[in-house]
Coordinates of N, CA and C in Angstrom, one line a residue:
M1 N 0.9 -1.2 0.0 CA 0.1 -0.2 -0.1 C 0.8 1.2 -0.3
T2 N 0.5 2.1 -0.7 CA 1.3 3.3 -0.7 C 1.0 4.4 0.1
A3 N 2.1 5.2 0.9 CA 2.1 6.0 1.8 C 0.8 7.1 1.6
W4 N 0.4 7.4 0.6 CA -0.7 8.3 0.3 C -2.0 7.7 0.7
R5 N -2.1 6.3 0.4 CA -3.4 5.5 0.4 C -3.6 5.0 1.9
A6 N -2.3 4.8 2.5 CA -2.3 4.5 3.9 C -2.8 5.8 5.0
A7 N -2.4 6.9 4.4 CA -2.9 8.2 5.0 C -4.3 8.4 5.0
G8 N -5.2 7.8 4.3 CA -6.4 8.0 3.9 C -6.8 8.7 2.8
L9 N -5.7 9.3 1.9 CA -6.1 10.1 0.9 C -6.3 9.4 -0.6
N10 N -6.8 9.9 -1.4 CA -7.0 9.5 -2.8 C -5.8 10.2 -3.6
Y11 N -5.6 9.8 -4.8 CA -4.6 10.4 -5.7 C -4.7 11.8 -5.8
I12 N -5.9 12.2 -6.1 CA -6.3 13.6 -6.3 C -5.7 14.5 -5.2
N13 N -6.3 14.2 -4.1 CA -6.2 14.8 -2.8 C -4.5 14.9 -2.7
Y14 N -3.9 13.8 -2.8 CA -2.4 13.8 -2.6 C -1.7 14.6 -3.2
S15 N -2.2 14.4 -4.7 CA -1.3 15.4 -5.8 C -1.5 16.8 -5.3
T16 N -2.8 17.2 -5.4 CA -2.9 18.6 -4.8 C -2.0 19.2 -3.6
I17 N -2.0 18.3 -2.7 CA -1.2 18.6 -1.5 C 0.1 18.8 -1.8
A18 N 0.8 17.8 -2.6 CA 2.0 17.9 -3.0 C 2.5 19.1 -3.8
A19 N 1.6 19.3 -4.8 CA 1.8 20.6 -5.8 C 1.8 21.7 -5.0
R20 N 0.9 22.2 -3.8 CA 0.8 23.0 -2.8 C 2.0 23.5 -2.3
M21 N 2.6 22.2 -1.6 CA 3.6 22.0 -1.0 C 5.0 22.7 -1.8
L22 N 5.1 22.3 -3.0 CA 6.1 22.2 -4.1 C 6.2 24.0 -4.5
R23 N 5.0 24.3 -4.6 CA 4.8 25.8 -4.9 C 5.5 26.7 -3.7
E24 N 4.9 26.3 -2.3 CA 5.4 26.9 -1.4 C 6.7 27.0 -1.3
A25 N 7.5 26.0 -1.4 CA 8.9 25.8 -1.1 C 9.8 26.5 -2.2
L26 N 9.5 26.8 -3.3 CA 10.0 27.8 -4.4 C 10.7 28.8 -4.1
K27 N 11.7 29.5 -4.5 CA 12.2 30.6 -4.1 C 11.3 31.7 -4.9
P28 N 11.2 32.9 -4.0 CA 10.2 34.0 -4.6 C 10.3 34.1 -6.1
E29 N 11.2 34.1 -6.5 CA 11.3 34.5 -8.4 C 10.5 33.5 -9.1
F30 N 10.4 32.5 -8.5 CA 10.0 31.4 -9.2 C 8.5 31.0 -8.6
R31 N 8.1 31.5 -7.7 CA 6.8 31.2 -7.0 C 5.6 31.9 -7.6
A32 N 5.8 32.9 -8.3 CA 5.0 33.6 -8.6 C 4.3 32.9 -10.1
D33 N 5.4 32.6 -11.0 CA 5.1 31.7 -12.1 C 4.4 30.5 -11.9
A34 N 4.7 29.8 -10.8 CA 4.1 28.4 -10.1 C 2.6 28.6 -9.8
A35 N 2.4 29.7 -9.1 CA 1.1 30.1 -8.7 C 0.2 30.2 -9.8
K36 N 0.5 30.8 -11.1 CA -0.1 30.8 -12.1 C -0.7 29.5 -12.7
R37 N 0.4 28.4 -12.7 CA -0.2 27.3 -13.2 C -1.2 26.4 -12.4
G38 N -1.0 27.0 -11.0 CA -1.9 26.5 -9.8 C -3.4 26.5 -10.0
A39 N -3.6 27.8 -10.5 CA -5.1 28.2 -10.8 C -5.9 27.4 -12.0
S40 N -7.1 27.0 -11.3 CA -7.9 26.2 -12.4 C -9.3 26.7 -12.5
V41 N -9.7 26.5 -13.7 CA -11.4 27.1 -14.1 C -12.0 26.0 -14.2
I42 N -13.2 26.1 -13.6 CA -14.2 24.7 -13.7 C -15.4 25.5 -14.6
K43 N -15.9 24.9 -15.5 CA -17.1 25.2 -16.2 C -18.2 24.2 -16.1
I44 N -19.3 24.5 -15.6 CA -20.3 23.3 -15.4 C -21.4 24.0 -16.3
T45 N -22.0 22.8 -17.3 CA -23.1 22.9 -18.1 C -24.1 22.1 -17.8
Q46 N -25.5 22.4 -17.3 CA -26.6 21.6 -17.2 C -27.1 21.1 -18.3
W47 N -27.5 20.1 -18.5 CA -28.2 19.3 -19.8 C -29.6 18.9 -19.4
V48 N -30.5 19.3 -20.4 CA -31.6 18.6 -20.1 C -32.4 18.5 -21.5
D49 N -32.8 17.1 -21.7 CA -33.3 16.4 -22.9 C -32.2 16.6 -23.9
G50 N -31.0 16.2 -23.7 CA -29.8 16.3 -24.7 C -29.5 17.5 -25.0
K51 N -29.8 18.7 -24.4 CA -29.3 19.9 -25.0 C -29.0 20.8 -23.7
P52 N -27.9 21.4 -24.0 CA -27.1 22.3 -23.1 C -27.9 23.4 -22.6
E53 N -28.2 23.8 -21.3 CA -28.9 25.0 -20.8 C -27.7 26.2 -20.6
K54 N -28.3 27.2 -20.1 CA -27.4 28.1 -19.7 C -26.4 27.7 -18.7
A55 N -24.8 28.2 -19.1 CA -23.9 27.7 -18.4 C -23.8 28.4 -17.1
S56 N -23.4 28.0 -15.8 CA -23.0 28.4 -14.8 C -21.6 28.7 -14.5
T57 N -21.3 29.5 -13.7 CA -19.5 29.7 -13.4 C -19.2 29.5 -12.0

């Protein structure tokens, strides 16, 4: 069993925590660029009868 699984985490949670810790450990001149890569956008679209309705943000 892997260490992250033994700790009760799934892979997504583990990788999110590891990425956050890595970004915080970077030198200040590299931290800003890494923080930009850490941002994500999720778009959710509700589908009714096989057609998309108005998208929510």
